[in-house]
Amino acid sequence: IVDFADTLLGWIQGGLCIVTTIACMFFAAISGSAMATTSAIGGFMIPEMEKRGYSRPFSAALAASAGTIGVIIPPSIPFVIYAVVVGESISDLFMAGIVPGILMGVVLIIVSVFRTGGENVSKGERPTFKKVWVSFKGAFWALLTPVIILGGIYSGIFTPTESAVVAVVYCFVVSVFIYREIDLKGVYDSFYRSISVNGMTTFMVGLSMAFAAYLTMERIPHKIAAAMLSVTDNRIVLLLLINVFLLFIGCLIDNIPATIILSPILLPVVTQIGMSPITFGVMLTMNLAIGFVTPPYGINLFVAAGISGEPMTRLIKPMLFFIGGLLIALGLTTFCEPVTLGLLGLMK
């Protein structure tokens, strides 16, 4: 995927910034994880960007920021968790996340290209048809993964749960027999990590459902909603307050526990002011995703710093510009419902 994107776009000004972001977007449609996206794409692109003249802190900050798209473009692990907790459709959330995810990528591309406009960075060679064809053939099986997963869900061939099984089997076959990137030890490690994550997630989901039932019986969400609405009944102000609160939480807590705890509490508040539960799920996830690149938690920052060998403090300055871009995408997602519901309405 990285080689194919580099062949197409690496020759223009800021081309590797575009390549890194687009590669993260494609990988997001495979992994559904921000940390995995940052680790996989950053491991390739940070050294390559440095070779082309980009500063290492800038390259690491871009990889960390673009990695946040991993939980927005479907399939998204937090979307699945949110859907289970509040009883919404996973397919609808996946569809609603496509445009916001692309929007995040576009904003990051604009910011990164603008920031590198005055730097002396080298460009790749202009692609020939032969080079494009060769790189496309090499990337074909990887590019087919999101097509199979999302195409199968939206065409009704299989459910989101069944798509996970199809994806695992397909990726196993491609990784072991076509690309030959995973050996028996790698297969064992993958099973081990999957079992560990599944155990933790299942426990948290079970706890959250019990916690949500308790909150409902005690009418706590209604009390919180009433308290927040007593402060202001202005929809814009209330959504701004909720966004600020979620951004603060994202700085301190991982997105999955935060989604499990906060979804049943805040959902009644936003539904009272007319926000769709689908839009709120995307907004919630995007807020918490920005927390991946904001200290002190900032898991993507830790990953990017580890890959690049740069101290996290040197990533903060270039990161501020990318955070500003992500906040613009968040604002459009929050206050412009067609961003989340437009594609969903067209499909239905």
mmCIF file of C-alpha atoms in Angstrom:
data_model
loop_
_atom_site.group_PDB
_atom_site.id
_atom_site.type_symbol
_atom_site.label_atom_id
_atom_site.label_comp_id
_atom_site.label_asym_id
_atom_site.label_seq_id
_atom_site.Cartn_x
_atom_site.Cartn_y
_atom_site.Cartn_z
ATOM 1 C CA ILE A 1 0.000 0.000 0.000
ATOM 2 C CA VAL A 2 2.801 2.420 0.921
ATOM 3 C CA ASP A 3 4.768 1.655 -2.255
ATOM 4 C CA PHE A 4 1.682 2.132 -4.421
ATOM 5 C CA ALA A 5 0.785 5.467 -2.797
ATOM 6 C CA ASP A 6 4.407 6.638 -3.080
ATOM 7 C CA THR A 7 4.508 5.755 -6.775
ATOM 8 C CA LEU A 8 1.378 7.813 -7.447
ATOM 9 C CA LEU A 9 2.006 10.831 -5.208
ATOM 10 C CA GLY A 10 5.603 10.832 -3.965
ATOM 11 C CA TRP A 11 6.818 13.083 -6.801
ATOM 12 C CA ILE A 12 4.777 16.192 -5.895
ATOM 13 C CA GLN A 13 5.521 18.869 -3.265
ATOM 14 C CA GLY A 14 4.848 17.374 0.170
ATOM 15 C CA GLY A 15 4.178 14.081 -1.573
ATOM 16 C CA LEU A 16 5.384 11.854 1.245
ATOM 17 C CA CYS A 17 3.057 13.668 3.658
ATOM 18 C CA ILE A 18 0.174 12.752 1.369
ATOM 19 C CA VAL A 19 1.495 9.197 1.012
ATOM 20 C CA THR A 20 1.727 8.754 4.792
ATOM 21 C CA THR A 21 -1.802 10.051 5.363
ATOM 22 C CA ILE A 22 -3.397 8.025 2.572
ATOM 23 C CA ALA A 23 -1.535 4.891 3.645
ATOM 24 C CA CYS A 24 -2.907 5.400 7.167
ATOM 25 C CA MET A 25 -6.407 5.765 5.733
ATOM 26 C CA PHE A 26 -6.095 2.498 3.805
ATOM 27 C CA PHE A 27 -4.574 0.695 6.768
ATOM 28 C CA ALA A 28 -7.347 2.078 8.970
ATOM 29 C CA ALA A 29 -9.826 0.258 6.748
ATOM 30 C CA ILE A 30 -7.987 -2.970 7.586
ATOM 31 C CA SER A 31 -7.019 -2.666 11.243
ATOM 32 C CA GLY A 32 -9.629 -0.444 12.930
ATOM 33 C CA SER A 33 -6.948 0.561 15.436
ATOM 34 C CA ALA A 34 -5.171 3.921 15.800
ATOM 35 C CA MET A 35 -2.118 2.489 17.558
ATOM 36 C CA ALA A 36 -1.705 -0.300 14.984
ATOM 37 C CA THR A 37 -2.016 2.224 12.144
ATOM 38 C CA THR A 38 0.628 4.524 13.650
ATOM 39 C CA SER A 39 2.970 1.632 14.340
ATOM 40 C CA ALA A 40 2.642 -0.069 10.948
ATOM 41 C CA ILE A 41 2.737 2.991 8.691
ATOM 42 C CA GLY A 42 5.065 5.043 10.889
ATOM 43 C CA GLY A 43 7.613 2.235 10.912
ATOM 44 C CA PHE A 44 7.884 2.510 7.130
ATOM 45 C CA MET A 45 7.320 6.196 6.508
ATOM 46 C CA ILE A 46 9.214 8.033 9.268
ATOM 47 C CA PRO A 47 12.655 6.797 8.077
ATOM 48 C CA GLU A 48 11.671 7.340 4.427
ATOM 49 C CA MET A 49 10.494 10.908 5.089
ATOM 50 C CA GLU A 50 13.731 11.642 6.923
ATOM 51 C CA LYS A 51 15.717 10.436 3.896
ATOM 52 C CA ARG A 52 13.788 12.886 1.706
ATOM 53 C CA GLY A 53 14.650 15.855 3.960
ATOM 54 C CA TYR A 54 11.679 16.020 6.323
ATOM 55 C CA SER A 55 12.569 16.556 9.979
ATOM 56 C CA ARG A 56 12.152 13.485 12.139
ATOM 57 C CA PRO A 57 9.883 15.162 14.743
ATOM 58 C CA PHE A 58 7.595 16.435 11.952
ATOM 59 C CA SER A 59 7.445 12.986 10.332
ATOM 60 C CA ALA A 60 6.670 11.295 13.642
ATOM 61 C CA ALA A 61 3.987 13.869 14.488
ATOM 62 C CA LEU A 62 2.319 13.326 11.117
ATOM 63 C CA ALA A 63 2.343 9.532 11.506
ATOM 64 C CA ALA A 64 0.825 9.833 14.989
ATOM 65 C CA SER A 65 -1.859 12.272 13.788
ATOM 66 C CA ALA A 66 -2.775 10.259 10.702
ATOM 67 C CA GLY A 67 -2.956 7.161 12.894
ATOM 68 C CA THR A 68 -5.988 8.637 14.651
ATOM 69 C CA ILE A 69 -7.964 7.959 11.459
ATOM 70 C CA GLY A 70 -7.658 4.263 12.348
ATOM 71 C CA VAL A 71 -10.651 4.459 14.695
ATOM 72 C CA ILE A 72 -12.856 6.558 12.391
ATOM 73 C CA ILE A 73 -12.690 4.981 8.926
ATOM 74 C CA PRO A 74 -14.536 1.645 9.123
ATOM 75 C CA PRO A 75 -14.162 -0.976 10.322
ATOM 76 C CA SER A 76 -13.593 0.727 13.688
ATOM 77 C CA ILE A 77 -13.181 -1.095 16.993
ATOM 78 C CA PRO A 78 -14.594 1.809 19.096
ATOM 79 C CA PHE A 79 -17.643 1.986 16.799
ATOM 80 C CA VAL A 80 -18.351 -1.669 17.536
ATOM 81 C CA ILE A 81 -17.991 -1.068 21.283
ATOM 82 C CA TYR A 82 -20.245 2.014 21.156
ATOM 83 C CA ALA A 83 -22.877 0.172 19.109
ATOM 84 C CA VAL A 84 -22.973 -2.717 21.567
ATOM 85 C CA VAL A 85 -23.166 -0.433 24.604
ATOM 86 C CA VAL A 86 -25.999 1.801 23.329
ATOM 87 C CA GLY A 87 -27.769 -0.691 21.060
ATOM 88 C CA GLU A 88 -27.171 1.038 17.713
ATOM 89 C CA SER A 89 -26.428 -0.487 14.307
ATOM 90 C CA ILE A 90 -22.756 -1.287 13.677
ATOM 91 C CA SER A 91 -23.291 -1.033 9.909
ATOM 92 C CA ASP A 92 -24.819 2.444 10.253
ATOM 93 C CA LEU A 93 -21.893 3.619 12.362
ATOM 94 C CA PHE A 94 -19.423 2.215 9.846
ATOM 95 C CA MET A 95 -21.196 4.060 7.037
ATOM 96 C CA ALA A 96 -21.332 7.273 9.082
ATOM 97 C CA GLY A 97 -17.579 7.131 9.743
ATOM 98 C CA ILE A 98 -16.478 7.115 6.100
ATOM 99 C CA VAL A 99 -16.843 10.847 5.326
ATOM 100 C CA PRO A 100 -15.477 12.076 8.717
ATOM 101 C CA GLY A 101 -12.469 9.775 8.286
ATOM 102 C CA ILE A 102 -11.797 11.088 4.797
ATOM 103 C CA LEU A 103 -12.285 14.628 6.113
ATOM 104 C CA MET A 104 -9.634 14.065 8.777
ATOM 105 C CA GLY A 105 -7.241 12.795 6.120
ATOM 106 C CA VAL A 106 -7.870 15.767 3.824
ATOM 107 C CA VAL A 107 -7.337 18.250 6.652
ATOM 108 C CA LEU A 108 -4.065 16.580 7.692
ATOM 109 C CA ILE A 109 -2.859 16.587 4.084
ATOM 110 C CA ILE A 110 -3.599 20.310 3.729
ATOM 111 C CA VAL A 111 -1.844 21.150 7.004
ATOM 112 C CA SER A 112 1.208 18.984 6.266
ATOM 113 C CA VAL A 113 1.659 20.227 2.688
ATOM 114 C CA PHE A 114 1.287 23.845 3.864
ATOM 115 C CA ARG A 115 3.864 23.264 6.605
ATOM 116 C CA THR A 116 6.407 21.733 4.197
ATOM 117 C CA GLY A 117 5.857 24.264 1.415
ATOM 118 C CA GLY A 118 8.997 26.224 2.332
ATOM 119 C CA GLU A 119 11.264 23.319 3.274
ATOM 120 C CA ASN A 120 13.960 21.848 1.065
ATOM 121 C CA VAL A 121 12.662 18.318 0.690
ATOM 122 C CA SER A 122 13.430 16.073 -2.250
ATOM 123 C CA LYS A 123 10.736 14.610 -4.448
ATOM 124 C CA GLY A 124 10.401 11.185 -5.953
ATOM 125 C CA GLU A 125 10.482 10.505 -9.674
ATOM 126 C CA ARG A 126 7.439 11.079 -11.836
ATOM 127 C CA PRO A 127 5.670 7.773 -12.260
ATOM 128 C CA THR A 128 5.501 5.913 -15.535
ATOM 129 C CA PHE A 129 2.589 3.681 -16.436
ATOM 130 C CA LYS A 130 4.817 0.634 -16.007
ATOM 131 C CA LYS A 131 5.875 1.651 -12.467
ATOM 132 C CA VAL A 132 2.280 2.366 -11.472
ATOM 133 C CA TRP A 133 1.140 -0.993 -12.826
ATOM 134 C CA VAL A 134 3.922 -2.907 -11.051
ATOM 135 C CA SER A 135 3.243 -1.183 -7.714
ATOM 136 C CA PHE A 136 -0.506 -1.716 -8.116
ATOM 137 C CA LYS A 137 -0.003 -5.445 -8.699
ATOM 138 C CA GLY A 138 2.136 -5.616 -5.570
ATOM 139 C CA ALA A 139 -0.518 -3.817 -3.507
ATOM 140 C CA PHE A 140 -3.557 -5.511 -5.064
ATOM 141 C CA TRP A 141 -4.140 -8.180 -2.421
ATOM 142 C CA ALA A 142 -3.733 -5.667 0.426
ATOM 143 C CA LEU A 143 -6.011 -3.109 -1.251
ATOM 144 C CA LEU A 144 -8.650 -5.794 -1.698
ATOM 145 C CA THR A 145 -9.011 -6.280 2.077
ATOM 146 C CA PRO A 146 -11.234 -3.241 2.871
ATOM 147 C CA VAL A 147 -13.201 -3.875 -0.336
ATOM 148 C CA ILE A 148 -14.056 -7.386 0.840
ATOM 149 C CA ILE A 149 -14.872 -6.319 4.413
ATOM 150 C CA LEU A 150 -16.983 -3.242 3.674
ATOM 151 C CA GLY A 151 -18.411 -4.475 0.386
ATOM 152 C CA GLY A 152 -19.610 -7.661 2.036
ATOM 153 C CA ILE A 153 -21.274 -5.749 4.886
ATOM 154 C CA TYR A 154 -23.066 -3.150 2.778
ATOM 155 C CA SER A 155 -24.119 -5.623 0.091
ATOM 156 C CA GLY A 156 -25.709 -7.827 2.750
ATOM 157 C CA ILE A 157 -23.526 -10.853 2.003
ATOM 158 C CA PHE A 158 -22.469 -11.049 5.642
ATOM 159 C CA THR A 159 -22.953 -9.188 8.922
ATOM 160 C CA PRO A 160 -20.250 -7.032 10.578
ATOM 161 C CA THR A 161 -19.541 -9.924 12.968
ATOM 162 C CA GLU A 162 -19.174 -12.392 10.106
ATOM 163 C CA SER A 163 -16.994 -9.896 8.227
ATOM 164 C CA ALA A 164 -14.445 -10.156 11.025
ATOM 165 C CA VAL A 165 -14.110 -13.892 10.394
ATOM 166 C CA VAL A 166 -13.847 -13.356 6.628
ATOM 167 C CA ALA A 167 -11.186 -10.678 7.152
ATOM 168 C CA VAL A 168 -9.105 -12.841 9.477
ATOM 169 C CA VAL A 169 -9.154 -15.817 7.113
ATOM 170 C CA TYR A 170 -8.393 -13.648 4.079
ATOM 171 C CA CYS A 171 -5.536 -11.774 5.801
ATOM 172 C CA PHE A 172 -4.104 -15.052 7.095
ATOM 173 C CA VAL A 173 -4.021 -16.570 3.608
ATOM 174 C CA VAL A 174 -2.588 -13.428 1.993
ATOM 175 C CA SER A 175 0.033 -12.820 4.711
ATOM 176 C CA VAL A 176 1.233 -16.430 4.919
ATOM 177 C CA PHE A 177 0.972 -17.690 1.352
ATOM 178 C CA ILE A 178 1.117 -14.609 -0.927
ATOM 179 C CA TYR A 179 3.230 -11.948 0.818
ATOM 180 C CA ARG A 180 4.953 -14.513 3.080
ATOM 181 C CA GLU A 181 5.259 -11.965 5.903
ATOM 182 C CA ILE A 182 4.043 -14.195 8.765
ATOM 183 C CA ASP A 183 5.552 -17.482 9.913
ATOM 184 C CA LEU A 184 4.232 -19.965 12.464
ATOM 185 C CA LYS A 185 5.598 -17.908 15.361
ATOM 186 C CA GLY A 186 3.820 -14.846 13.977
ATOM 187 C CA VAL A 187 0.571 -16.787 13.751
ATOM 188 C CA TYR A 188 0.944 -17.888 17.384
ATOM 189 C CA ASP A 189 1.682 -14.316 18.521
ATOM 190 C CA SER A 190 -1.376 -13.056 16.633
ATOM 191 C CA PHE A 191 -3.635 -15.628 18.296
ATOM 192 C CA TYR A 192 -2.164 -14.813 21.705
ATOM 193 C CA ARG A 193 -2.681 -11.049 21.330
ATOM 194 C CA SER A 194 -6.193 -11.555 19.966
ATOM 195 C CA ILE A 195 -7.189 -13.740 22.915
ATOM 196 C CA SER A 196 -5.776 -11.198 25.382
ATOM 197 C CA VAL A 197 -7.576 -8.245 23.770
ATOM 198 C CA ASN A 198 -10.811 -10.225 23.451
ATOM 199 C CA GLY A 199 -10.723 -11.179 27.122
ATOM 200 C CA MET A 200 -10.192 -7.608 28.289
ATOM 201 C CA THR A 201 -12.778 -6.150 25.909
ATOM 202 C CA THR A 202 -15.449 -8.738 26.705
ATOM 203 C CA PHE A 203 -15.015 -8.096 30.425
ATOM 204 C CA MET A 204 -15.290 -4.325 29.934
ATOM 205 C CA VAL A 205 -18.370 -4.611 27.709
ATOM 206 C CA GLY A 206 -20.092 -6.875 30.240
ATOM 207 C CA LEU A 207 -19.260 -4.456 33.038
ATOM 208 C CA SER A 208 -20.443 -1.487 30.987
ATOM 209 C CA MET A 209 -23.805 -3.077 30.254
ATOM 210 C CA ALA A 210 -24.343 -3.714 33.974
ATOM 211 C CA PHE A 211 -23.173 -0.169 34.730
ATOM 212 C CA ALA A 212 -25.537 1.243 32.086
ATOM 213 C CA ALA A 213 -28.446 -0.720 33.582
ATOM 214 C CA TYR A 214 -27.635 0.680 37.031
ATOM 215 C CA LEU A 215 -27.452 4.233 35.659
ATOM 216 C CA THR A 216 -30.833 3.788 33.964
ATOM 217 C CA MET A 217 -32.506 2.437 37.111
ATOM 218 C CA GLU A 218 -31.145 5.331 39.162
ATOM 219 C CA ARG A 219 -32.122 7.816 36.404
ATOM 220 C CA ILE A 220 -28.608 9.257 36.562
ATOM 221 C CA PRO A 221 -28.390 10.090 32.818
ATOM 222 C CA HIS A 222 -31.619 12.071 33.105
ATOM 223 C CA LYS A 223 -30.282 13.934 36.136
ATOM 224 C CA ILE A 224 -27.026 14.738 34.309
ATOM 225 C CA ALA A 225 -28.966 15.817 31.234
ATOM 226 C CA ALA A 226 -31.168 18.060 33.343
ATOM 227 C CA ALA A 227 -28.124 19.557 35.084
ATOM 228 C CA MET A 228 -26.354 20.301 31.797
ATOM 229 C CA LEU A 229 -29.504 21.703 30.214
ATOM 230 C CA SER A 230 -30.014 23.906 33.251
ATOM 231 C CA VAL A 231 -26.665 25.547 32.498
ATOM 232 C CA THR A 232 -27.690 26.344 28.929
ATOM 233 C CA ASP A 233 -30.314 25.211 26.467
ATOM 234 C CA ASN A 234 -28.335 26.539 23.515
ATOM 235 C CA ARG A 235 -27.508 23.548 21.304
ATOM 236 C CA ILE A 236 -24.227 24.976 20.016
ATOM 237 C CA VAL A 237 -22.940 25.943 23.464
ATOM 238 C CA LEU A 238 -23.924 22.584 24.942
ATOM 239 C CA LEU A 239 -22.178 20.633 22.179
ATOM 240 C CA LEU A 240 -19.076 22.786 22.606
ATOM 241 C CA LEU A 241 -19.069 22.018 26.341
ATOM 242 C CA ILE A 242 -19.432 18.286 25.664
ATOM 243 C CA ASN A 243 -16.607 18.405 23.111
ATOM 244 C CA VAL A 244 -14.300 20.195 25.546
ATOM 245 C CA PHE A 245 -15.161 17.635 28.234
ATOM 246 C CA LEU A 246 -14.489 14.703 25.887
ATOM 247 C CA LEU A 247 -11.206 16.204 24.679
ATOM 248 C CA PHE A 248 -10.117 16.503 28.312
ATOM 249 C CA ILE A 249 -11.126 12.903 29.028
ATOM 250 C CA GLY A 250 -9.263 11.754 25.917
ATOM 251 C CA CYS A 251 -6.061 13.237 27.343
ATOM 252 C CA LEU A 252 -6.320 10.912 30.339
ATOM 253 C CA ILE A 253 -8.238 7.726 29.443
ATOM 254 C CA ASP A 254 -8.089 5.233 26.578
ATOM 255 C CA ASN A 255 -10.947 5.487 24.101
ATOM 256 C CA ILE A 256 -12.550 2.086 24.734
ATOM 257 C CA PRO A 257 -13.045 2.458 28.530
ATOM 258 C CA ALA A 258 -14.122 6.073 27.996
ATOM 259 C CA THR A 259 -16.648 4.986 25.356
ATOM 260 C CA ILE A 260 -18.026 2.289 27.633
ATOM 261 C CA ILE A 261 -18.411 4.628 30.607
ATOM 262 C CA LEU A 262 -19.513 7.851 28.927
ATOM 263 C CA SER A 263 -21.822 6.635 26.144
ATOM 264 C CA PRO A 264 -24.822 5.767 28.344
ATOM 265 C CA ILE A 265 -24.340 8.973 30.359
ATOM 266 C CA LEU A 266 -24.019 11.515 27.541
ATOM 267 C CA LEU A 267 -26.283 9.946 24.920
ATOM 268 C CA PRO A 268 -29.531 11.055 26.641
ATOM 269 C CA VAL A 269 -28.148 14.600 26.817
ATOM 270 C CA VAL A 270 -27.410 14.909 23.099
ATOM 271 C CA THR A 271 -30.611 13.170 22.007
ATOM 272 C CA GLN A 272 -32.616 15.747 23.984
ATOM 273 C CA ILE A 273 -31.103 18.507 21.841
ATOM 274 C CA GLY A 274 -31.800 16.635 18.616
ATOM 275 C CA MET A 275 -28.491 14.952 17.810
ATOM 276 C CA SER A 276 -28.644 11.519 16.211
ATOM 277 C CA PRO A 277 -27.094 8.679 18.264
ATOM 278 C CA ILE A 278 -25.095 7.792 15.127
ATOM 279 C CA THR A 279 -23.629 11.292 14.857
ATOM 280 C CA PHE A 280 -22.876 11.289 18.571
ATOM 281 C CA GLY A 281 -21.025 7.974 18.261
ATOM 282 C CA VAL A 282 -18.767 9.417 15.561
ATOM 283 C CA MET A 283 -18.296 12.671 17.486
ATOM 284 C CA LEU A 284 -17.459 10.800 20.696
ATOM 285 C CA THR A 285 -14.935 8.561 18.945
ATOM 286 C CA MET A 286 -13.292 11.473 17.125
ATOM 287 C CA ASN A 287 -12.882 13.433 20.370
ATOM 288 C CA LEU A 288 -11.270 10.465 22.079
ATOM 289 C CA ALA A 289 -9.135 9.783 18.987
ATOM 290 C CA ILE A 290 -7.647 13.275 19.232
ATOM 291 C CA GLY A 291 -6.667 12.222 22.759
ATOM 292 C CA PHE A 292 -4.259 9.746 21.131
ATOM 293 C CA VAL A 293 -2.008 12.686 20.215
ATOM 294 C CA THR A 294 -2.451 14.867 23.304
ATOM 295 C CA PRO A 295 -0.356 14.351 26.470
ATOM 296 C CA PRO A 296 -0.239 12.922 29.042
ATOM 297 C CA TYR A 297 -1.932 9.769 27.670
ATOM 298 C CA GLY A 298 -1.282 10.257 23.940
ATOM 299 C CA ILE A 299 -0.678 6.617 23.050
ATOM 300 C CA ASN A 300 0.048 7.464 19.398
ATOM 301 C CA LEU A 301 2.675 9.943 20.559
ATOM 302 C CA PHE A 302 4.375 7.210 22.591
ATOM 303 C CA VAL A 303 4.318 4.853 19.604
ATOM 304 C CA ALA A 304 5.634 7.488 17.169
ATOM 305 C CA ALA A 305 8.322 8.572 19.641
ATOM 306 C CA GLY A 306 9.402 4.959 20.083
ATOM 307 C CA ILE A 307 9.582 4.354 16.334
ATOM 308 C CA SER A 308 11.418 7.587 15.544
ATOM 309 C CA GLY A 309 13.721 7.589 18.562
ATOM 310 C CA GLU A 310 12.760 11.195 19.265
ATOM 311 C CA PRO A 311 11.730 12.347 22.763
ATOM 312 C CA MET A 312 8.032 13.122 22.951
ATOM 313 C CA THR A 313 8.746 16.743 23.864
ATOM 314 C CA ARG A 314 10.146 17.356 20.358
ATOM 315 C CA LEU A 315 6.937 16.077 18.774
ATOM 316 C CA ILE A 316 4.698 18.555 20.593
ATOM 317 C CA LYS A 317 5.464 21.662 18.489
ATOM 318 C CA PRO A 318 4.713 20.136 15.046
ATOM 319 C CA MET A 319 1.807 18.245 16.598
ATOM 320 C CA LEU A 320 -0.009 21.479 17.500
ATOM 321 C CA PHE A 321 -0.676 22.245 13.830
ATOM 322 C CA PHE A 322 -2.079 18.771 13.214
ATOM 323 C CA ILE A 323 -4.269 18.959 16.319
ATOM 324 C CA GLY A 324 -5.647 22.254 15.007
ATOM 325 C CA GLY A 325 -6.561 20.539 11.744
ATOM 326 C CA LEU A 326 -8.210 17.628 13.555
ATOM 327 C CA LEU A 327 -10.265 20.096 15.627
ATOM 328 C CA ILE A 328 -11.579 21.634 12.408
ATOM 329 C CA ALA A 329 -12.676 18.176 11.250
ATOM 330 C CA LEU A 330 -14.274 17.589 14.667
ATOM 331 C CA GLY A 331 -16.215 20.865 14.444
ATOM 332 C CA LEU A 332 -17.591 19.999 11.002
ATOM 333 C CA THR A 333 -18.561 16.519 12.203
ATOM 334 C CA THR A 334 -20.326 17.913 15.274
ATOM 335 C CA PHE A 335 -22.279 20.770 13.738
ATOM 336 C CA CYS A 336 -22.835 19.587 10.156
ATOM 337 C CA GLU A 337 -24.969 16.442 10.305
ATOM 338 C CA PRO A 338 -24.662 15.593 6.575
ATOM 339 C CA VAL A 339 -20.992 14.807 7.261
ATOM 340 C CA THR A 340 -22.098 11.749 9.227
ATOM 341 C CA LEU A 341 -25.634 11.076 8.018
ATOM 342 C CA GLY A 342 -25.476 12.197 4.389
ATOM 343 C CA LEU A 343 -23.951 8.993 3.000
ATOM 344 C CA LEU A 344 -26.160 6.907 5.260
ATOM 345 C CA GLY A 345 -29.248 8.649 3.897
ATOM 346 C CA LEU A 346 -28.155 8.049 0.307
ATOM 347 C CA MET A 347 -27.625 4.345 0.929
ATOM 348 C CA LYS A 348 -31.077 3.974 2.503
#
